[in-house]
Amino acid sequence: MSDIALEVRDLLKTFSLDGTTINAVDHVSFQVKFGEFVALVGPSGSGKTTMLSILAALLTPTSGQVLIDGQDMAQMNEKQRVKLRREKIGFTFQSNNLIPYLSARENVEFMLRLNGKLDHGSRIRSDELLARLGLAERLHNLPAQMSGGQQQRVAIARALIHNPTVVLADEPTASLDTERALQVVQTFANLIHENGRAGIIVTHDLRMCQFVDRVLQMQDGKLVRVYDTKEEIMEFALGTIKH
Amino acid sequence: MNSMFLATYLALKEVIRNRGRFLLVALVIALITLLVLFIAALGEGLANGNRQYVANLDAQLIVFLEKSDYIISSSRLETNTSRSVRRVEGVADAGAIYTSSTEIVSLAEPLKVSMLGVEAGRPGMPVIVEGREFRTGEARETVIDRNVALRSDIQIGDVIEIRSTQGTDDKFFELKVVGLVEGQSYFFQPTIFVPPATWEKIRPQSESELSSDTPFPNIVAVKLQDPAQAEEMTARLIERVPNIEVTDIATTINNIPGYSAQQGTVQTQGVFTLLIGILVIGGFFQIQILQKVPQIGVLKAIGSSNGVVGLSAVIQIIFVTALGVGIGGGLTYLFSLGFPPTIPLVFNGARSLIAVALLLSIGPVGGMVSIIYAVRIEPLKALRLG
Ligand SMILES: Nc1ncnc2c1ncn2[C@@H]1O[C@H](COP(=O)(O)OP(=O)(O)OP(=O)(O)O)[C@@H](O)[C@H]1O
Ligand SMILES: [Mg+2]
């Protein structure tokens, strides 16, 4: 098995609105290895969410390829895409992350249920993961009974519990204060590294980038810059804000 | 199979965690159920009161006077019609039926009854459940509805007095109760049965009718040797016996004055109540699904199939509807215990069963739009609305 978890080849997504065509994602290529945590940054409208939607098999690209575990998404029918999302992808969304009528534990376990993998062993793992994220006391809370940060951490547990190939997170820290946000992203990074998943995080907050292995900077749909040495990344994350 | 489990899991978790809201909807359905079941029971009760005697006749065909439009009260046959009918081959037996209304006055409160003249032992004479049939001729004997007996505490062997207006005078006649019959209400009144000759003597009549002692039957009930031959026999009877028209029991019932109109009214009420139910349930689930767009998007984005989402919506709707109909059924039962026997409510009719079946369908029918809507929600909503 190759060490490439996710490969994007010459990806293009165009939207046509009132006769004008926008390249929301404009011929982008990159790879993410197992155990690698990557940040996707860029100004508003630069195509980050569009990119994430395509990687998540929620949006079909105009052209180009996305390979997860060597499998080409373009070759899949809708049923196979649903299966792909359930088995090989983990998600956290900006808000409305959790199923409101399921408790923290049930939300995480639901991912296992979906995959037919809920058993005694996986239940224990799920509780351990929640404990690791500081939610040992919150197992039975409903989403409405938790803070935004706690909800995001439950979502992170849900995104990881079924050992997906790729974990995608769209602005997971948007609703958190800086302190909390850094803590959550650090735990997230540790879990990605420990479990050998490929992680992609979309963020506006450049300080979050100090925990990632690579930063992909987008502008107008294009991948304009990649920071991949520790020094570059730390300078980008902690230095003056630049786009 | 896993889909079924997942869908049930999601549907029931949501109901349990939002029990207040779902219970409220179930209660609305319960009230609609209560209303529909009462309307159905009233329809059944009224229908029974009107047609019971005719519906229970041991006969397949009814003979009317020609051009009477199958209306019992406008038909007056020749005295010997039943004898002529009996002679037609294929006829097993035939009995003349004479109808009128009178009043039992020997009770604490006078009771209006249908007084029917029938030939003992022939079609038209109902099955005796207690006692015996009356003797023929001009015997002053009667067989009465058991309900009347129970309600007015009349025993076999008792003598009742009736009052009939003949000409300009009120005449009183005594009849000895010799037997009881069951469920023989006609024209919304309980019935008493007497021999034809007696009937002619004691029925209410106008001055001009008083001069004659010959009873004219309204209809003749015909029992066939082969009930399957009803159509051929109708034709044969019309050909062999002069000045008659012939039809089946169902048509006879539909032509009882007011029967069809009344049933139509009751059914329309029931149908409109059901429609209101469908709209209420449909509205509720539609609003609910609109609020749930983001979470359904999330469900789909993390890999739930459209099947699971749709099935879960169906299960939830069926569950809530069944709960509501169950509660409504229970309430109906409790209320029915407290109703006075004078209100004609019948809950064990086929009508109540049909009503329950229709009530169980108002959820799925009303919720149809919301189910389709749920299935069509795009998982992308999870990201874009986020
Ligand atoms: N469904 C759509 N139809 C038309 N244009 C779209 C659609 N979705 C996105 N776009 C356009 O594509 C471009 C990229 O949008 P996208 O949401 O990916 O940006 P983003 O980087 O996520 O921005 P933000 O940081 O504000 O979330 C924008 O110009 C946007 O207007
Ligand atoms: Mg975005």
PDB file of C-alpha atoms in Angstrom, chain B residues 16-109:
ATOM      1  CA  ILE B  16     -38.020  10.226  22.953  1.00  0.00           C
ATOM      2  CA  ARG B  17     -35.765  13.290  23.210  1.00  0.00           C
ATOM      3  CA  ASN B  18     -38.584  15.559  21.956  1.00  0.00           C
ATOM      4  CA  ARG B  19     -41.449  13.731  23.632  1.00  0.00           C
ATOM      5  CA  GLY B  20     -43.363  16.877  24.509  1.00  0.00           C
ATOM      6  CA  ARG B  21     -43.633  18.014  20.923  1.00  0.00           C
ATOM      7  CA  PHE B  22     -44.477  14.594  19.529  1.00  0.00           C
ATOM      8  CA  LEU B  23     -46.997  13.901  22.281  1.00  0.00           C
ATOM      9  CA  LEU B  24     -48.757  17.130  21.347  1.00  0.00           C
ATOM     10  CA  VAL B  25     -49.103  15.967  17.741  1.00  0.00           C
ATOM     11  CA  ALA B  26     -50.228  12.551  18.910  1.00  0.00           C
ATOM     12  CA  LEU B  27     -52.902  14.270  21.014  1.00  0.00           C
ATOM     13  CA  VAL B  28     -54.118  16.239  17.998  1.00  0.00           C
ATOM     14  CA  ILE B  29     -54.380  12.956  16.105  1.00  0.00           C
ATOM     15  CA  ALA B  30     -56.135  11.467  19.132  1.00  0.00           C
ATOM     16  CA  LEU B  31     -58.770  14.209  19.057  1.00  0.00           C
ATOM     17  CA  ILE B  32     -59.295  13.742  15.323  1.00  0.00           C
ATOM     18  CA  THR B  33     -59.598  10.013  15.972  1.00  0.00           C
ATOM     19  CA  LEU B  34     -62.175  10.635  18.670  1.00  0.00           C
ATOM     20  CA  LEU B  35     -64.201  12.806  16.317  1.00  0.00           C
ATOM     21  CA  VAL B  36     -63.976  10.465  13.337  1.00  0.00           C
ATOM     22  CA  LEU B  37     -64.834   7.394  15.404  1.00  0.00           C
ATOM     23  CA  PHE B  38     -67.870   9.123  16.883  1.00  0.00           C
ATOM     24  CA  ILE B  39     -69.032  10.203  13.453  1.00  0.00           C
ATOM     25  CA  ALA B  40     -68.501   6.664  12.166  1.00  0.00           C
ATOM     26  CA  ALA B  41     -70.368   5.216  15.134  1.00  0.00           C
ATOM     27  CA  LEU B  42     -73.194   7.679  14.694  1.00  0.00           C
ATOM     28  CA  GLY B  43     -73.381   6.815  10.993  1.00  0.00           C
ATOM     29  CA  GLU B  44     -73.479   3.133  11.825  1.00  0.00           C
ATOM     30  CA  GLY B  45     -76.054   3.684  14.550  1.00  0.00           C
ATOM     31  CA  LEU B  46     -78.313   5.806  12.368  1.00  0.00           C
ATOM     32  CA  ALA B  47     -77.963   3.385   9.482  1.00  0.00           C
ATOM     33  CA  ASN B  48     -78.828   0.489  11.768  1.00  0.00           C
ATOM     34  CA  GLY B  49     -81.830   2.275  13.164  1.00  0.00           C
ATOM     35  CA  ASN B  50     -83.056   2.838   9.659  1.00  0.00           C
ATOM     36  CA  ARG B  51     -82.344  -0.373   7.845  1.00  0.00           C
ATOM     37  CA  GLN B  52     -81.737  -3.091  10.425  1.00  0.00           C
ATOM     38  CA  TYR B  53     -85.032  -4.907   9.903  1.00  0.00           C
ATOM     39  CA  VAL B  54     -84.751  -4.852   6.113  1.00  0.00           C
ATOM     40  CA  ALA B  55     -81.054  -5.810   6.169  1.00  0.00           C
ATOM     41  CA  ASN B  56     -81.765  -8.834   8.360  1.00  0.00           C
ATOM     42  CA  LEU B  57     -84.637 -10.183   6.270  1.00  0.00           C
ATOM     43  CA  ASP B  58     -84.340 -13.846   5.341  1.00  0.00           C
ATOM     44  CA  ALA B  59     -84.931 -12.938   1.686  1.00  0.00           C
ATOM     45  CA  GLN B  60     -83.079 -11.913  -1.447  1.00  0.00           C
ATOM     46  CA  LEU B  61     -85.698  -9.942  -3.368  1.00  0.00           C
ATOM     47  CA  ILE B  62     -88.392  -7.430  -2.450  1.00  0.00           C
ATOM     48  CA  VAL B  63     -91.593  -7.021  -4.437  1.00  0.00           C
ATOM     49  CA  PHE B  64     -93.076  -3.488  -4.700  1.00  0.00           C
ATOM     50  CA  LEU B  65     -96.115  -2.074  -6.420  1.00  0.00           C
ATOM     51  CA  GLU B  66     -95.320  -1.000  -9.956  1.00  0.00           C
ATOM     52  CA  LYS B  67     -94.057   2.620 -10.217  1.00  0.00           C
ATOM     53  CA  SER B  68     -93.576   2.939  -6.447  1.00  0.00           C
ATOM     54  CA  ASP B  69     -89.852   3.718  -7.078  1.00  0.00           C
ATOM     55  CA  TYR B  70     -88.905   1.023  -4.556  1.00  0.00           C
ATOM     56  CA  ILE B  71     -90.163   3.182  -1.711  1.00  0.00           C
ATOM     57  CA  ILE B  72     -91.807   0.997   0.916  1.00  0.00           C
ATOM     58  CA  SER B  73     -94.311   3.583   2.125  1.00  0.00           C
ATOM     59  CA  SER B  74     -95.586   4.382  -1.373  1.00  0.00           C
ATOM     60  CA  SER B  75     -96.065   0.740  -2.311  1.00  0.00           C
ATOM     61  CA  ARG B  76     -99.454  -0.930  -1.649  1.00  0.00           C
ATOM     62  CA  LEU B  77     -99.787  -4.372  -3.153  1.00  0.00           C
ATOM     63  CA  GLU B  78    -102.826  -6.557  -3.871  1.00  0.00           C
ATOM     64  CA  THR B  79    -103.784  -8.669  -0.864  1.00  0.00           C
ATOM     65  CA  ASN B  80    -102.977 -11.941  -2.612  1.00  0.00           C
ATOM     66  CA  THR B  81     -99.622 -10.883  -4.098  1.00  0.00           C
ATOM     67  CA  SER B  82     -97.584 -13.021  -1.720  1.00  0.00           C
ATOM     68  CA  ARG B  83     -99.623 -16.079  -2.699  1.00  0.00           C
ATOM     69  CA  SER B  84     -99.039 -15.362  -6.418  1.00  0.00           C
ATOM     70  CA  VAL B  85     -95.330 -14.885  -5.811  1.00  0.00           C
ATOM     71  CA  ARG B  86     -95.077 -18.169  -3.911  1.00  0.00           C
ATOM     72  CA  ARG B  87     -96.480 -20.005  -6.942  1.00  0.00           C
ATOM     73  CA  VAL B  88     -93.673 -18.824  -9.245  1.00  0.00           C
ATOM     74  CA  GLU B  89     -91.111 -21.606  -9.701  1.00  0.00           C
ATOM     75  CA  GLY B  90     -87.705 -20.868  -8.111  1.00  0.00           C
ATOM     76  CA  VAL B  91     -89.319 -19.103  -5.153  1.00  0.00           C
ATOM     77  CA  ALA B  92     -88.663 -20.933  -1.882  1.00  0.00           C
ATOM     78  CA  ASP B  93     -91.067 -18.819   0.161  1.00  0.00           C
ATOM     79  CA  ALA B  94     -92.537 -15.328   0.274  1.00  0.00           C
ATOM     80  CA  GLY B  95     -94.118 -13.270   3.011  1.00  0.00           C
ATOM     81  CA  ALA B  96     -96.132 -10.056   2.939  1.00  0.00           C
ATOM     82  CA  ILE B  97     -95.010  -7.143   5.113  1.00  0.00           C
ATOM     83  CA  TYR B  98     -97.389  -4.415   6.316  1.00  0.00           C
ATOM     84  CA  THR B  99     -95.871  -1.265   7.853  1.00  0.00           C
ATOM     85  CA  SER B 100     -97.247   1.423  10.146  1.00  0.00           C
ATOM     86  CA  SER B 101     -96.308   3.514  13.174  1.00  0.00           C
ATOM     87  CA  THR B 102     -98.012   3.528  16.535  1.00  0.00           C
ATOM     88  CA  GLU B 103     -97.351   4.183  20.182  1.00  0.00           C
ATOM     89  CA  ILE B 104     -97.121   1.965  23.255  1.00  0.00           C
ATOM     90  CA  VAL B 105     -98.962   3.868  25.999  1.00  0.00           C
ATOM     91  CA  SER B 106     -98.923   1.340  28.818  1.00  0.00           C
ATOM     92  CA  LEU B 107     -95.398   2.411  29.823  1.00  0.00           C
ATOM     93  CA  ALA B 108     -94.189   5.055  32.233  1.00  0.00           C
ATOM     94  CA  GLU B 109     -93.425   7.099  29.145  1.00  0.00           C
TER      95      GLU B 109
END
